[in-house]
Amino acid sequence: MGRHNQSVTQRKKPKHAKKTLWRICGYLPKYWHMILISVFCTAFMTFGTIYATRLIGVAIDDYIITLDFRGLAKVCIVLLVVYISSSVFTWLQSYLMLWMGQDITANIRKELFRKFQVLPLSYYTHTTNGELMSRVTNDVDNISTMLNSAVSQVLQSILTVIGTLAVMLYLSVPMTIAVVAVIPIMLVLVGMITKRSRIYFREKQKTLGDLNGYIEEVISGQKVVKVFCREEAETEAFSKWNDALRRVGVRSEVFAGIIGPLMTMLNNITYGIVVIVGGMMMVLGIGQISLGIISNFIIYSKQFIRPFNELANQMNAILSAVAGAERVFEILDAEEEPRDDTDAMELSAMKGDVTLSDVSFSYDEGDTTLHHINLSVKAGQTVALVGPTGAGKTTIINLLSRFYDIDSGKITIDGMDIQKIKRSSIRSALGIVLQDTYLFTDTIRENIRYGRLDATDEEIEEAAKLSNAHEFIKHLPEGYDTVLSDGGGNLSQGQRQMLSIARAILANPSVLVLDEATSSVDTRTELHIQEGMENLMQGRTNFVIAHRLSTIRNADLIAVIDHGEIVERGSHDELMAQKGFYYNLYTNQIGNQSID
């Protein structure tokens, strides 16, 4: 399989880390009241801790050394009150930040899901389902982790640094300089490490998305895997993806993991500097340095450096969140399906006259798929589109549905240019029955009702009867309330197709598209499906794409398409009499017993 040869170690550098962080911060103003309360809580915790530390120094100098136990008891009571109050405010602040973080990520998921509904179909042809799922789950969860902890951590760090620095300067400028001197070294080292690890974190998220896409693909294609005995090959391929994720995961975590031990080492060095400088000043009588102040500086130096230490330890979460956010914003910034023109109209009622006039289209620039297509279909007629695979049959339907817009020419419905009709109006008037039906994990009743959500149970059963689905449904254990699983995997292909037809019947479209709807079933099942389709096609304009040419012999018009052009058109008898392209297709099928 070609995809096995795809590089699993391709590295993508982060694009706009700072811009992404600012964009995440753009979600915060809505929660200003929570942030304000959190700032108050953080300020109380921070300055309470700083005040408590100073009380410890005072207790050493004024009460412990002098053996004043009554004064020491008072200090202990004050410390107890401060610490209990700080614990309460810590809980409140954590609760607010958690609530805010979860609400923001819920809104991001909502934005992503809404975006999925407005992205053009072409986007999904270039992005795997597993990759999209990875962005909605793993990447958004990484953002949540950062918001839950990093925002409050930043607030607390800023206040702690400012408050601690102010108190240290008040107590002793020389000792403060000794503590602060370590910070530039710390910042330079952390900057060097995080610059490198950010690359690995983005690569990790990219590889995780690729792995999820591969897993989703193999699980969905298990029948094919087993038929071709590819279990070992797929396991080996999975191992390559898994090893790639392991390698980049190790690299990212190792680089980020260096920061913690490095900070600990610098902390220990700072403690040593404080003790040496403070001890020398105390012995030499420089300044008013006491044992209590030295004790304060040992604690304050830890409090002053701790924010840098904690932010460094948070770097794993921050880097993962930035990498994930970049991937999320890539989807949110992706070009949406073009909006309807401002003067686009609704179709109040559709007769079903469809005309394609000199239509040309290309999926990729320079590679034209359709060349100057001209086709006119009157309301109530059935037109069959036949031709080799890749000739452009399905492309015509995609253009009619406005999944894509034409490059040149004109398509009209009831004389109206479809460019002037709202997409939702066109699609609600179309009914499409595909070769590969898709059913949701829900009851049979709700799957049929998906075609018209306000339909009654009686209307659903009537639609099922017209599609020949009623008989097999009533023999299921729960009847219409039977829950389908895995896209209807507990039904046969023919049964799924009948439900798809019932869904289309219930929707009551003016124009019907049958895209090779019976090509995957046996002849006996095909007869049941054909009967249901005949009921569905009555009184409608029908476009039928079929490889089994015997199924479209009664079509009003057969358009033969080859290499993006209509090379022949006419009824079955007319085309057979011409003994041209269609004649060869039909006789070859008869000769190869591909039909009937």
Short mmCIF file of N, CA, C and O in Angstrom, two decimals, residues 214-275:
data_model
loop_
_atom_site.label_atom_id
_atom_site.label_comp_id
_atom_site.label_asym_id
_atom_site.label_seq_id
_atom_site.Cartn_x
_atom_site.Cartn_y
_atom_site.Cartn_z
N TYR A 214 -4.70 6.81 10.51
CA TYR A 214 -4.36 5.46 10.05
C TYR A 214 -5.21 4.41 10.77
O TYR A 214 -5.74 3.49 10.15
N ILE A 215 -5.34 4.56 12.10
CA ILE A 215 -6.14 3.60 12.88
C ILE A 215 -7.58 3.60 12.39
O ILE A 215 -8.19 2.54 12.19
N GLU A 216 -8.16 4.79 12.20
CA GLU A 216 -9.55 4.90 11.74
C GLU A 216 -9.72 4.23 10.38
O GLU A 216 -10.71 3.53 10.13
N GLU A 217 -8.73 4.41 9.51
CA GLU A 217 -8.80 3.83 8.17
C GLU A 217 -8.75 2.30 8.21
O GLU A 217 -9.54 1.62 7.55
N VAL A 218 -7.85 1.76 9.00
CA VAL A 218 -7.70 0.30 9.06
C VAL A 218 -8.90 -0.35 9.73
O VAL A 218 -9.38 -1.40 9.29
N ILE A 219 -9.41 0.27 10.79
CA ILE A 219 -10.59 -0.29 11.46
C ILE A 219 -11.78 -0.28 10.51
O ILE A 219 -12.54 -1.25 10.42
N SER A 220 -11.96 0.83 9.77
CA SER A 220 -13.08 0.91 8.83
C SER A 220 -12.94 -0.11 7.70
O SER A 220 -13.95 -0.59 7.16
N GLY A 221 -11.71 -0.44 7.34
CA GLY A 221 -11.50 -1.36 6.22
C GLY A 221 -11.10 -2.76 6.64
O GLY A 221 -10.36 -3.44 5.91
N GLN A 222 -11.59 -3.21 7.79
CA GLN A 222 -11.20 -4.53 8.29
C GLN A 222 -11.56 -5.67 7.35
O GLN A 222 -10.80 -6.64 7.23
N LYS A 223 -12.69 -5.55 6.66
CA LYS A 223 -13.06 -6.62 5.74
C LYS A 223 -12.03 -6.76 4.64
O LYS A 223 -11.62 -7.87 4.27
N VAL A 224 -11.60 -5.62 4.09
CA VAL A 224 -10.60 -5.65 3.02
C VAL A 224 -9.28 -6.18 3.55
O VAL A 224 -8.59 -6.96 2.88
N VAL A 225 -8.91 -5.76 4.76
CA VAL A 225 -7.66 -6.23 5.37
C VAL A 225 -7.66 -7.74 5.48
O VAL A 225 -6.68 -8.42 5.14
N LYS A 226 -8.77 -8.30 5.95
CA LYS A 226 -8.83 -9.75 6.15
C LYS A 226 -8.93 -10.49 4.83
O LYS A 226 -8.33 -11.57 4.68
N VAL A 227 -9.66 -9.94 3.87
CA VAL A 227 -9.79 -10.61 2.57
C VAL A 227 -8.43 -10.78 1.90
O VAL A 227 -8.13 -11.82 1.31
N PHE A 228 -7.59 -9.76 2.00
CA PHE A 228 -6.28 -9.80 1.36
C PHE A 228 -5.16 -10.24 2.31
O PHE A 228 -3.98 -10.10 1.98
N CYS A 229 -5.56 -10.73 3.49
CA CYS A 229 -4.58 -11.27 4.45
C CYS A 229 -3.49 -10.25 4.76
O CYS A 229 -2.29 -10.57 4.75
N ARG A 230 -3.90 -9.03 5.02
CA ARG A 230 -2.94 -7.95 5.25
C ARG A 230 -2.77 -7.63 6.74
O ARG A 230 -2.23 -6.58 7.09
N GLU A 231 -3.20 -8.55 7.60
CA GLU A 231 -3.14 -8.27 9.03
C GLU A 231 -1.71 -7.96 9.49
O GLU A 231 -1.47 -6.98 10.20
N GLU A 232 -0.77 -8.80 9.06
CA GLU A 232 0.62 -8.60 9.49
C GLU A 232 1.19 -7.32 8.90
O GLU A 232 1.92 -6.58 9.57
N ALA A 233 0.87 -7.07 7.63
CA ALA A 233 1.39 -5.87 6.98
C ALA A 233 0.85 -4.61 7.66
O ALA A 233 1.59 -3.63 7.88
N GLU A 234 -0.44 -4.62 8.00
CA GLU A 234 -1.02 -3.46 8.67
C GLU A 234 -0.46 -3.30 10.08
O GLU A 234 -0.24 -2.18 10.54
N THR A 235 -0.21 -4.43 10.76
CA THR A 235 0.38 -4.36 12.09
C THR A 235 1.78 -3.77 12.03
O THR A 235 2.18 -2.96 12.87
N GLU A 236 2.52 -4.17 11.00
CA GLU A 236 3.87 -3.65 10.81
C GLU A 236 3.83 -2.15 10.51
O GLU A 236 4.64 -1.37 11.03
N ALA A 237 2.88 -1.77 9.65
CA ALA A 237 2.74 -0.35 9.32
C ALA A 237 2.36 0.46 10.56
O ALA A 237 2.87 1.56 10.79
N PHE A 238 1.44 -0.10 11.37
CA PHE A 238 1.06 0.58 12.60
C PHE A 238 2.27 0.75 13.52
O PHE A 238 2.42 1.80 14.17
N SER A 239 3.09 -0.27 13.57
CA SER A 239 4.28 -0.20 14.43
C SER A 239 5.19 0.96 14.02
O SER A 239 5.78 1.63 14.87
N LYS A 240 5.27 1.20 12.72
CA LYS A 240 6.10 2.31 12.24
C LYS A 240 5.54 3.65 12.70
O LYS A 240 6.27 4.51 13.19
N TRP A 241 4.22 3.80 12.54
CA TRP A 241 3.58 5.04 13.01
C TRP A 241 3.73 5.16 14.53
O TRP A 241 4.02 6.26 15.05
N ASN A 242 3.50 4.07 15.22
CA ASN A 242 3.56 4.09 16.68
C ASN A 242 4.97 4.41 17.17
O ASN A 242 5.16 5.18 18.11
N ASP A 243 5.97 3.83 16.50
CA ASP A 243 7.36 4.11 16.87
C ASP A 243 7.72 5.57 16.60
O ASP A 243 8.46 6.19 17.36
N ALA A 244 7.17 6.09 15.48
CA ALA A 244 7.43 7.50 15.17
C ALA A 244 6.86 8.40 16.25
O ALA A 244 7.50 9.37 16.68
N LEU A 245 5.64 8.07 16.73
CA LEU A 245 5.04 8.86 17.80
C LEU A 245 5.83 8.71 19.09
O LEU A 245 6.03 9.68 19.83
N ARG A 246 6.30 7.48 19.35
CA ARG A 246 7.11 7.26 20.56
C ARG A 246 8.40 8.09 20.51
O ARG A 246 8.76 8.74 21.49
N ARG A 247 9.06 8.08 19.35
CA ARG A 247 10.33 8.81 19.23
C ARG A 247 10.15 10.30 19.43
O ARG A 247 10.88 10.94 20.20
N VAL A 248 9.16 10.85 18.75
CA VAL A 248 8.96 12.31 18.87
C VAL A 248 8.40 12.65 20.23
O VAL A 248 8.70 13.72 20.78
N GLY A 249 7.62 11.73 20.84
CA GLY A 249 7.12 11.95 22.19
C GLY A 249 8.26 11.99 23.19
O GLY A 249 8.28 12.84 24.09
N VAL A 250 9.21 11.06 23.04
CA VAL A 250 10.38 11.03 23.94
C VAL A 250 11.19 12.31 23.79
O VAL A 250 11.60 12.93 24.78
N ARG A 251 11.42 12.70 22.52
CA ARG A 251 12.21 13.91 22.29
C ARG A 251 11.56 15.14 22.92
O ARG A 251 12.23 15.94 23.58
N SER A 252 10.25 15.29 22.71
CA SER A 252 9.57 16.48 23.24
C SER A 252 9.58 16.47 24.76
O SER A 252 9.84 17.50 25.40
N GLU A 253 9.29 15.31 25.37
CA GLU A 253 9.22 15.24 26.83
C GLU A 253 10.60 15.36 27.47
O GLU A 253 10.75 15.95 28.55
N VAL A 254 11.62 14.79 26.82
CA VAL A 254 12.98 14.87 27.37
C VAL A 254 13.45 16.31 27.38
O VAL A 254 14.00 16.81 28.38
N PHE A 255 13.24 17.01 26.25
CA PHE A 255 13.68 18.41 26.20
C PHE A 255 12.94 19.24 27.24
O PHE A 255 13.54 20.04 27.96
N ALA A 256 11.60 19.07 27.29
CA ALA A 256 10.84 19.83 28.28
C ALA A 256 11.17 19.38 29.70
O ALA A 256 11.15 20.18 30.63
N GLY A 257 11.49 18.08 29.87
CA GLY A 257 11.80 17.54 31.19
C GLY A 257 13.12 18.01 31.75
O GLY A 257 13.36 17.90 32.96
N ILE A 258 14.00 18.53 30.89
CA ILE A 258 15.28 19.05 31.38
C ILE A 258 15.06 20.27 32.26
O ILE A 258 15.83 20.54 33.19
N ILE A 259 13.97 21.00 31.99
CA ILE A 259 13.76 22.28 32.66
C ILE A 259 13.61 22.11 34.17
O ILE A 259 14.20 22.86 34.95
N GLY A 260 12.83 21.10 34.60
CA GLY A 260 12.60 20.90 36.04
C GLY A 260 13.89 20.70 36.82
O GLY A 260 14.16 21.44 37.78
N PRO A 261 14.70 19.69 36.46
CA PRO A 261 15.97 19.50 37.18
C PRO A 261 16.89 20.71 37.11
O PRO A 261 17.61 21.02 38.08
N LEU A 262 16.87 21.42 35.96
CA LEU A 262 17.71 22.60 35.82
C LEU A 262 17.28 23.68 36.82
O LEU A 262 18.12 24.31 37.48
N MET A 263 15.97 23.87 36.96
CA MET A 263 15.47 24.85 37.91
C MET A 263 15.82 24.46 39.35
O MET A 263 16.16 25.32 40.17
N THR A 264 15.71 23.19 39.64
CA THR A 264 16.05 22.72 40.99
C THR A 264 17.52 23.01 41.31
O THR A 264 17.86 23.45 42.42
N MET A 265 18.38 22.76 40.33
CA MET A 265 19.81 23.02 40.53
C MET A 265 20.05 24.51 40.79
O MET A 265 20.80 24.89 41.71
N LEU A 266 19.41 25.38 39.99
CA LEU A 266 19.59 26.82 40.16
C LEU A 266 19.02 27.28 41.51
O LEU A 266 19.57 28.18 42.15
N ASN A 267 17.91 26.65 41.94
CA ASN A 267 17.35 26.97 43.27
C ASN A 267 18.35 26.67 44.37
O ASN A 267 18.57 27.48 45.29
N ASN A 268 18.95 25.49 44.28
CA ASN A 268 19.92 25.10 45.30
C ASN A 268 21.14 26.03 45.31
O ASN A 268 21.67 26.37 46.38
N ILE A 269 21.55 26.43 44.12
CA ILE A 269 22.67 27.38 44.03
C ILE A 269 22.29 28.70 44.70
O ILE A 269 23.08 29.32 45.42
N THR A 270 21.02 29.13 44.45
CA THR A 270 20.55 30.40 45.04
C THR A 270 20.52 30.31 46.57
O THR A 270 20.92 31.27 47.26
N TYR A 271 20.06 29.18 47.11
CA TYR A 271 20.06 29.01 48.58
C TYR A 271 21.47 29.16 49.13
O TYR A 271 21.70 29.81 50.16
N GLY A 272 22.42 28.55 48.45
CA GLY A 272 23.81 28.64 48.89
C GLY A 272 24.32 30.06 48.87
O GLY A 272 25.00 30.52 49.82
N ILE A 273 23.95 30.79 47.79
CA ILE A 273 24.39 32.19 47.70
C ILE A 273 23.80 33.02 48.83
O ILE A 273 24.48 33.85 49.45
N VAL A 274 22.49 32.80 49.12
CA VAL A 274 21.82 33.55 50.18
C VAL A 274 22.49 33.30 51.53
O VAL A 274 22.76 34.23 52.30
N VAL A 275 22.76 32.03 51.84
CA VAL A 275 23.37 31.69 53.13
C VAL A 275 24.77 32.29 53.23
O VAL A 275 25.13 32.87 54.28
#
